[in-house]
Structures are given as structure tokens and as C-alpha cells.
Amino acid sequence: MKTSKQEKSSKMSDYEMVLGLEVHVELGTKSKIFCGCATLIGAPPNTQCCPVCMGLPGSLPVLNEKVVAFAARAGLALHAEITPLGRQDRKNYFYPDLPKAYQVSQSELPIALGGYLVIEGGKKIGITRLHIEEDAGKLIHEGDEGTCIDYNRCGVPLIEIVSEPDFRSADEVKSYLQKLRATLMFIEVSECKMNEGAFRCDVNLSVRKKGDTKLGTRTEMKNLNSFAFIVKAIEHEFNRQVAVIESGEAIVQETRRWDASKGMSFAMRSKEDAHDYRYFPDPDLMPIAISASLTDEMRKALPLLPDDYIQKFIQKYGIKPALAEQLVTSKSIAMYYEACAQLTTAYESLAGIMVTEVMRLMGGEETILVAAEDLSDLVDLVDGGKINLSIAKRVLNEMWDTGKKPLKIIEHEDLWPVVDLDVLTEIGESILKKMPQIKADYLSGKHQALGAFMGQMMRATGGKADPVLSEKVFLTVITDKDH
Amino acid sequence: MKTLIYETIKKQQAMLMQKEISSVALTEAYLTHIQETDSEIGAYLHLDAPSALRAAQKIDDQRMRGESLGPLAGIPMALKDNICTLDMPTTCASKMLDGYQPPYDAKVVQLLKGANAIILGKLNMDEFAMGASTENSYFKKTRNPIAPDRVPGGSSGGSAAAVASHQAAYTLGSDTGGSVRQPASFCGVVGLKPTYGRISRSGLIAFASSLDQIGPLAKTVEDVTEVFTAISGYDPMDSTSSKAEVMRAADYLSGDVSKMKIALPKSFFGEGIEASVKAAVHHAAKVFESLGATIIEVDLPNLDAALPAYYLLSSAEASSNLARFDGVQYGYRTDAFDSIETLYKQTRGEGFGREVKRRILLGTYALSSGYYDAYYQKALKVRTLIQSAFNKIFETCDFILSPVAPTTAYTFGAHDKSPVEMYLGDVYTVPVNIAGLPGLSVNCGYDEKGLPIGMQLIGQAFDEKTILSAGHAFEQTKQIWRAV
């Protein structure tokens, strides 16, 4: 079908994207879903497996009760209904990393149905379902030697969380994933380490003209495991689909693989060669019974969730919502903030240092190497104007490395700001003598020359010049007729 | 010494305890007999004489030291070749698993070893337990010891033939739709399919997980009961195994037949049943009456749906259970492949026999998108109906008396042209698996050719006591029907 000229001239901004997500999360149970094998990451290949997870003939699965408890807790944290009598089904397909040639998953009666998650800005994203399933092994391609199989990951418990197609931008997706990840970490069902594949995401994306109510044909991008990739992959796929439609062609329903190194996605398989998984109830496993009273008990036992902390931070400490969102991206950050907020009242400065400097030093890990009282002391020093932010950063780095108290570091390394007006004036005069252009610029109306002066002051004092006094010195010196 | 092998477990154990014989001597007697007989019968796929003799010696030593030993200690037995053994191959009589040796013992094997049983070897069967004549074995035919031109039944044909030909004091089989009871009937021995969940399936290579149950075969109900109690009980490795209490063997035989009400389902004696089979089972009913029991004729509605439902459910499960045999990790792998796809296709095409392929195709079809509701889902509904029909009967009756199979043992190749005809032979046994009930097969007569006829005693779930007590009482009367 040809498109009309008018349609052809339409722009990117005339389209909107519609996205739904399927997120797979490895649960943090010590043993696998159907056997007692360990779930440690990084063990030598095929050292954490047994007849059950290797699918040997005659072996039978026995459901790990912890997996059910973790999955139900996740369901409750996402405001979903817990299925009283759940079922496990076999999803049949052949692949060398799947030793039984079926994956035990849940089709009709998943652990939880119908929840939601609120993302930054207050939008509610619907959650269709949450179910448990087993992970597959890993294929390792060894060049000429062929393909080897590591069965260690077989039977590692997963939950799959399927969202409604409620997203309209990559930012919303990112915000949802951050909140989802934080929620699962807060309730301690998974460490959600993305670089280890413990939190990975399939994106279903379609586009349509703004104002249309009918959904377009969607594509699926599989196994994205970094926020940056996800955003890039979404933007790329949106552009690709709009370009396809604009050229008058139709979107093919297919699965696409995102190649991060090339920054492109490639078609893997189309709907025509999609598997018929022949789901049916696994006869080796009993129904998963979760009574209403147990559900209530679990609901009551839920710890504070990211949204609870956000409310608290906004209401109790007066933090801005966007900053509060960032403070709950990890449980250790939220709890640490809470601990520091008992020791200082400089809540805003504390939050600022937390989301910039402390999170930088954490580098994606969950450990904070500075005692709450030490960080609060440092924040008080900054907030009270005793030291500036760049000195504070230096001090914090050292606190992180050595565990020393901030005052000790400042004393020992002589980091107190230079507040002696005579000393500052002397330095200021010598700078302006060497660089008369600064004065000339400033007097001719280029007020950014002050910045250049401040830079020189900081350089000359090793960053210790008091900024307020330095500015005063500048203004005094340039208006002084003697100079 | 040779006559020892004709004795029951009970007698052999008494002689061992009295130190009239040693376990080594008993084991040697069996091994010698197997040597002389099995080239004709073909019950064994694998024999491990040295291990058996070593185990026997160990038990003799223990006995000499005065250690107390159980009722199966030192008695030679053998296993159907779909029960995993650590120290012997386990092939399911399939090319697919030729030479495969599991890295673990099935739960029943662990229990038997714990009970100091002597395991002689592994027995022939229909490939992956699919069949009713043991003709589907990849390796060889097994002959019926009563009539060597006839099949021993199946799929546990090797297990029944070994007991009937005195090549083992008892054996284990597995029963998915009659595979213990029907060969027991064809070979004139006793076979028990216990309640689903009684015996751990851990280490039993699955055919149809929701129907499979391991069961013992032996010469007498008493012997079968002894083995049954030794291998029953909850196993945390099998989610479908039951925590129901397991009693001592003697308690299972202590039921009072004179107070029992016995259901005789009219529909089991209609079309397709041989006259001699009908006569023999009716005669057995008379015998029970003479023991004081009451016979009540009953209806078993929806029975005609049981067979198709069974073939849909069992094939559907099998299509998934047997998908793991793909040539990747273990077992047969084709030489001719150039991609993972051809590896799968060629391996499975070459490794499975015709009947197994037929069932995989049927099961795959039944589970396919668009057919699931019409076939698999409907079969599940039939299953519920059959279960409630049985429950209804048990509201008034203690057990159900029926034939095991509509015919006696047939000749080799009799059903080659029509597999469906052979499926029809399962009509009396599959409803019991569908409902998860216990069923006992006991010889009750012989037809005009001298072929054994079995009767089936069907009990309530976990009430093996009633059928074992009744079967035992019947045996004591020795009133076996014979065609004239």
C-alpha cells in the first residue's frame, strides 16, 4: 500500500512509541529452583550441577520453597494479587542449553497477577503478571573446538515480570527499570547485578501516529542488560520503525537482537518461525498453594519499599522528588541517607553529596565505606561554609580509602580554607599583575573574567582560597586606583 | 540346589535364616539357571554375575556374624531396564540409550540395596515402556515361558518372564497403563501396581509422569507384598510421592475377605473379551463368594473414554519427557549432521523405534496450539470423570474385580498391522492408572491352550491392604479355573 504524500512528509515527532517490558530477574536463593546445587556466579564450568539440573533421565524436580516465598514477596511489593493455587508448566523447545528440552515455567496460573509500579513523575505502570521459571545453561563457543555447554546456570531460579504496554518513552522505561530493580533489592529477593545478567530485559516496541488508539505491529528485542543499552536500543528501534513506515512498508513482527558494539539491532526470527511451546502442566510438580493467611503474613512482613522512602524523604526532610528518586536507587543508599539524616540537619546538602560523590565512589556496588557520622560531619562542614565542595570531595575520597575522620584529614593535610584577607589580597594582586587582561576584560564588561580570576586563586592556593573572600579581594583590587 | 529357585521368597528366606543354604549358593543357582535358560527366554538385557556374587558373599558374612537381616536379604532379583542403576547400564531397551550408565541409583534401588537384595541384572522391556508385548525392544524378543511362541506381555515383559521362568525370585517393573499387571497375567505370576505416589519415581526413566508407577512381580501375593513394603514410602526427591503410612507386610495381608463387598463392573465383560477370560474371572468371583464375600454388579460409566484419554495423556507427557534424548549430552548421537537441527533430527530419527516415534508424534500433536483444548484438556476432563466413577463404586464396595486383559498371551507379530488393536488390550488396566489406584494382577485360571489368565483386583487409593488380603486369600484356596 502506497502512502500519500502528506503522510510521507510527516515527521518523527508525529509518531509515538508504545512499549511493554518483560524483565527476567535471577532470585538470590542459595540453591537452585529444583535441586540443592549452589547458585554462585563465576564457579568453574559444570561444577554446580547434578542429575536434576542437568536433566538426566529419571531425575525429578523438587520445588525450592524459598523461590516461591521470594517470588510472592516480589508480587506483593508490586501490588499484585497472589494466586492461591498456582501451577508450573512445561515450555517445550529444543536448544542445547536446555537439557530437558523444556523449561519449567508458568503459563496459566502464575504466582502473581495484576500489579503496578509508580515511576518518577507519578505515572503508574501496570504489571500484567509475575511468574517463576528456571534459567537455562550457557553455550560457550570455542572456535574450532566447537561449542561447549556450562550447565551451572541451569535451574537458577528466575522471576519474569511482564508489564502492560504503558510506556511512551525510553525515559519512562529507564525510570521503571530503576524503580523495579530498587524494589527487588529492597525486599532482598535479588541483588539484580546487571553485569552478571541477573536483571535483564526484553523490550516490545511498536509505533503509531500520535492520537491513534490502535497498536502497531511490535518487535521484540531480547536480553538487554544495561540501562544505557536499553535506552539506545529503544531509540534506534523507534527510528527504524518510523523509517520503515515512512518508506511505505510494513513492520514485520519479529524478534531482534541488539548488538551493543555496532549500536544496531538485527532480526533474529520472524513470527512465522516462532516456536509452538506446547505448554502443559508439569506432571512432576504439585500445585503451588499459597493460602490467604500466608499472603497476609507476607504482606505484613514486607520491609519499607522505595516509594515509602521517597515519601518519607520528601515529607520529613524536604527533599525534592527527583532527588528522592535517586536516593532510593539502592537500599544501602536509602538506609544510609536515613542514618545520616539523624546526625545532621543539612538534608539537601547531604542528599546532594550522596547522589553525586558517594554514589560515584560506590561504583555500582552496595557497600559504603564511610561511617554515617563521618559523612554527616563532612556535610556539616560544607553546609556551614567551613570547606568548599571541591575540598570536601578530596576529603571524602580519602575518608573512603582510609576510613579516617574528616577533621583529621583536613588538619593533617592542611586543607582549611585560606581566610586571611591580607594573604588573599597579596595573592590576588600578584595574579592581576601577571595577568592584566583579566582586569581589562572585567572593566570592559566581561564579567566572566571573575571566573578566570577565581580559577587562578584556587590554583595558587591548592583549592583552599575562600571563595567569598576571594571575590571580595578581586572587587577591591580592581577598583583600587593604585593598581 | 537347583530346586531352590522354584521356591518363594518366603521359603528361601526361611532357609537362609536356618542357614540351610547360603546366599552365594542361591545366587549361583539362579546364575546357572539363567545361563541355561535365558538364551531361549530372553528376559535379561544385562547380567552382572560378579557383583551379585560379591553382594551375596557379603550378606553371608553378615549372617555368619549373627547380624539381623531383613526379609529380602540375600535373595536374588532383577530390575526392569528403565530403573536407573549406578553400576549397570540402563537402556530402556532403546538404541537411544544403548550403553548409557546413569551416575546414580534410583530410589528403589537404594532401598533394595539397603535391604541387602542381590541384584542380578536388568530386564528386557518395550522401548521406553511403550507397548504391551515387549516386541518393541530394540535389543531382542522375550518369549513367554509358558508358551515360547507367544509374547510375555509388556511393557515389563522381561520382568514377568524372569519370574515365570525362575530366573529371579522377584523383579521390579513399571506400570503406566498396565505394564506390570498385563505381563504378570500373560506369564501367570503376581504383579502389583501400587497407588500412584506410593513408590518413589526418582530414578525411573519417565514415560508418562502422571501415570508411571513402579511395581513388584513375584510368584505369590505374599512375596509381592514383602517387596512392596520394602520399596514404598515417601521420598523427598519425588514431589509426587506420598507421605501415607506404610505398614508391615503381614498387616497388608490381614484383611478379612469374608466381610468384603466386591464390585463386578458389567461393562468389563462385554465385547472383545475372550470367553475363557470371562469364565475364569467369574469363577474367581464365585471363589470369593465361597469365602464369604458379597459380589455386587456395578456400572462404570465413561469407561469407553478411558482408553483414548489414556493414549492422549500418556503420549502428551511422553512427547515432552522424551524430548531430552537429543544427542547432545548423553546417549546415541548420529554421525550424519552438519547443524544442531540435523543433529536433533537424525539422532531422534535413528535412535527411536517406530512405536516411540508414533507416540511422540501423537503427543506433540495433542499439545499443539489449537488442538490442546480438544485433546489434552478434554482427556484431563475424562480423567476427572473416571476418578469420580471409581470413587462412587468405593462408596459401597471394598474392591473391584475384573479381568487384567481381554485375552491371554498372543503370538509374536499378531498386532504388527494394527497398533490400535494392541492398544485395545489395555482397556481394563488404563482406567486404574488414570485414577491413580492400586491394582493387583493374580492368576485365576488357564485357557484351553493352557495359557494363564489373570484377574485384576482394584482398590481405593492407598488401600493396598484390601486387594493384597483378598488376592492372598484367593491364592490359599488354590481354586484355579481351567478350560476343558
CSV table of C-alpha atoms in Angstrom, one decimal, chain B residues 170-312:
chain,number,residue,atom,x,y,z
B,170,TYR,CA,11.2,-61.4,42.2
B,171,THR,CA,11.5,-58.4,39.8
B,172,LEU,CA,10.5,-54.8,39.6
B,173,GLY,CA,8.6,-53.5,36.6
B,174,SER,CA,6.9,-50.2,35.9
B,175,ASP,CA,3.2,-49.7,35.1
B,176,THR,CA,1.9,-46.8,33.1
B,177,GLY,CA,-1.2,-48.4,31.6
B,178,GLY,CA,-0.9,-52.0,32.7
B,179,SER,CA,2.7,-52.7,32.1
B,180,VAL,CA,3.1,-54.7,35.3
B,181,ARG,CA,-0.3,-56.3,35.6
B,182,GLN,CA,-0.7,-57.5,32.0
B,183,PRO,CA,2.6,-59.3,31.6
B,184,ALA,CA,2.0,-60.8,35.1
B,185,SER,CA,-1.3,-62.1,33.7
B,186,PHE,CA,0.2,-63.4,30.5
B,187,CYS,CA,3.0,-65.2,32.3
B,188,GLY,CA,0.9,-66.5,35.3
B,189,VAL,CA,2.7,-64.6,38.0
B,190,VAL,CA,1.6,-61.9,40.5
B,191,GLY,CA,2.1,-58.2,39.8
B,192,LEU,CA,1.1,-55.2,41.8
B,193,LYS,CA,0.7,-51.6,40.5
B,194,PRO,CA,0.6,-49.7,43.8
B,195,THR,CA,-1.3,-46.4,44.3
B,196,TYR,CA,0.3,-43.5,42.4
B,197,GLY,CA,2.7,-41.8,44.8
B,198,ARG,CA,3.4,-45.0,46.9
B,199,ILE,CA,6.8,-45.7,45.4
B,200,SER,CA,9.2,-43.0,44.5
B,201,ARG,CA,9.7,-42.5,40.8
B,202,SER,CA,13.1,-40.9,41.4
B,203,GLY,CA,15.4,-42.8,39.0
B,204,LEU,CA,12.6,-44.3,37.0
B,205,ILE,CA,13.1,-43.1,33.4
B,206,ALA,CA,9.8,-41.4,32.8
B,207,PHE,CA,7.3,-42.5,30.1
B,208,ALA,CA,4.2,-40.6,31.4
B,209,SER,CA,5.0,-39.0,34.7
B,210,SER,CA,1.4,-38.7,36.0
B,211,LEU,CA,0.7,-42.4,35.3
B,212,ASP,CA,4.0,-44.2,35.9
B,213,GLN,CA,4.4,-46.3,39.0
B,214,ILE,CA,7.0,-48.9,39.9
B,215,GLY,CA,5.6,-52.3,40.9
B,216,PRO,CA,6.9,-55.7,42.1
B,217,LEU,CA,6.3,-59.0,40.4
B,218,ALA,CA,6.8,-62.4,42.2
B,219,LYS,CA,5.3,-65.9,42.5
B,220,THR,CA,2.9,-65.2,45.2
B,221,VAL,CA,0.8,-62.3,46.7
B,222,GLU,CA,2.8,-62.8,49.9
B,223,ASP,CA,6.1,-62.3,48.1
B,224,VAL,CA,4.8,-59.3,46.2
B,225,THR,CA,3.6,-57.8,49.5
B,226,GLU,CA,7.1,-58.2,51.0
B,227,VAL,CA,8.8,-56.4,48.1
B,228,PHE,CA,6.0,-53.8,48.0
B,229,THR,CA,6.6,-52.7,51.6
B,230,ALA,CA,10.4,-52.7,51.2
B,231,ILE,CA,10.3,-50.2,48.4
B,232,SER,CA,7.3,-48.0,49.4
B,233,GLY,CA,7.3,-44.7,51.2
B,234,TYR,CA,7.8,-41.0,51.0
B,235,ASP,CA,10.8,-39.7,49.1
B,236,PRO,CA,11.7,-36.0,49.3
B,237,MET,CA,13.3,-36.4,45.9
B,238,ASP,CA,9.9,-37.0,44.3
B,239,SER,CA,7.3,-34.3,44.7
B,240,THR,CA,4.5,-36.7,43.7
B,241,SER,CA,5.4,-39.3,46.3
B,242,SER,CA,3.0,-39.6,49.2
B,243,LYS,CA,3.5,-39.4,52.9
B,244,ALA,CA,0.8,-42.1,53.5
B,245,GLU,CA,1.8,-44.6,56.1
B,246,VAL,CA,3.5,-47.9,55.0
B,247,MET,CA,2.6,-50.8,57.2
B,248,ARG,CA,4.5,-54.1,57.8
B,249,ALA,CA,4.0,-56.8,55.1
B,250,ALA,CA,1.9,-59.0,57.4
B,251,ASP,CA,-0.6,-56.2,58.1
B,252,TYR,CA,-1.2,-55.8,54.4
B,253,LEU,CA,-2.4,-59.5,54.3
B,254,SER,CA,-4.6,-59.3,57.4
B,255,GLY,CA,-7.8,-58.1,55.8
B,256,ASP,CA,-10.9,-60.2,56.4
B,257,VAL,CA,-12.3,-61.3,53.0
B,258,SER,CA,-15.5,-62.7,54.4
B,259,LYS,CA,-16.7,-59.2,55.2
B,260,MET,CA,-15.8,-57.7,51.8
B,261,LYS,CA,-18.1,-56.3,49.2
B,262,ILE,CA,-16.7,-56.9,45.7
B,263,ALA,CA,-17.8,-54.8,42.7
B,264,LEU,CA,-18.0,-56.6,39.4
B,265,PRO,CA,-18.3,-54.0,36.6
B,266,LYS,CA,-20.7,-55.2,33.9
B,267,SER,CA,-19.0,-53.1,31.2
B,268,PHE,CA,-15.7,-55.0,31.7
B,269,PHE,CA,-17.3,-58.3,30.4
B,270,GLY,CA,-18.8,-57.1,27.2
B,271,GLU,CA,-17.4,-57.0,23.7
B,272,GLY,CA,-13.9,-58.1,22.8
B,273,ILE,CA,-13.3,-60.3,25.8
B,274,GLU,CA,-12.3,-64.0,25.3
B,275,ALA,CA,-14.8,-66.5,26.7
B,276,SER,CA,-12.2,-68.2,28.8
B,277,VAL,CA,-11.1,-65.0,30.4
B,278,LYS,CA,-14.7,-64.1,31.2
B,279,ALA,CA,-15.3,-67.6,32.6
B,280,ALA,CA,-12.1,-67.6,34.7
B,281,VAL,CA,-12.9,-64.2,36.3
B,282,HIS,CA,-16.5,-65.1,37.0
B,283,HIS,CA,-15.2,-68.3,38.6
B,284,ALA,CA,-12.9,-66.2,40.8
B,285,ALA,CA,-15.9,-64.2,41.9
B,286,LYS,CA,-17.6,-67.5,42.9
B,287,VAL,CA,-14.5,-68.4,44.9
B,288,PHE,CA,-14.6,-65.1,46.7
B,289,GLU,CA,-18.3,-65.7,47.5
B,290,SER,CA,-17.4,-69.1,48.9
B,291,LEU,CA,-15.0,-67.2,51.2
B,292,GLY,CA,-18.0,-65.1,52.5
B,293,ALA,CA,-17.6,-62.0,50.3
B,294,THR,CA,-20.5,-60.4,48.6
B,295,ILE,CA,-20.5,-59.8,44.8
B,296,ILE,CA,-22.2,-56.6,43.6
B,297,GLU,CA,-22.6,-55.9,39.9
B,298,VAL,CA,-21.9,-52.2,39.2
B,299,ASP,CA,-21.7,-49.8,36.3
B,300,LEU,CA,-18.5,-47.9,35.5
B,301,PRO,CA,-19.7,-45.0,33.3
B,302,ASN,CA,-17.4,-43.3,30.8
B,303,LEU,CA,-15.2,-46.3,30.6
B,304,ASP,CA,-15.1,-46.2,26.8
B,305,ALA,CA,-13.5,-42.8,27.0
B,306,ALA,CA,-10.7,-44.1,29.3
B,307,LEU,CA,-8.6,-45.6,26.5
B,308,PRO,CA,-8.4,-42.6,24.2
B,309,ALA,CA,-7.9,-40.3,27.2
B,310,TYR,CA,-5.0,-42.5,28.3
B,311,TYR,CA,-3.3,-42.5,24.9
B,312,LEU,CA,-3.6,-38.7,24.7
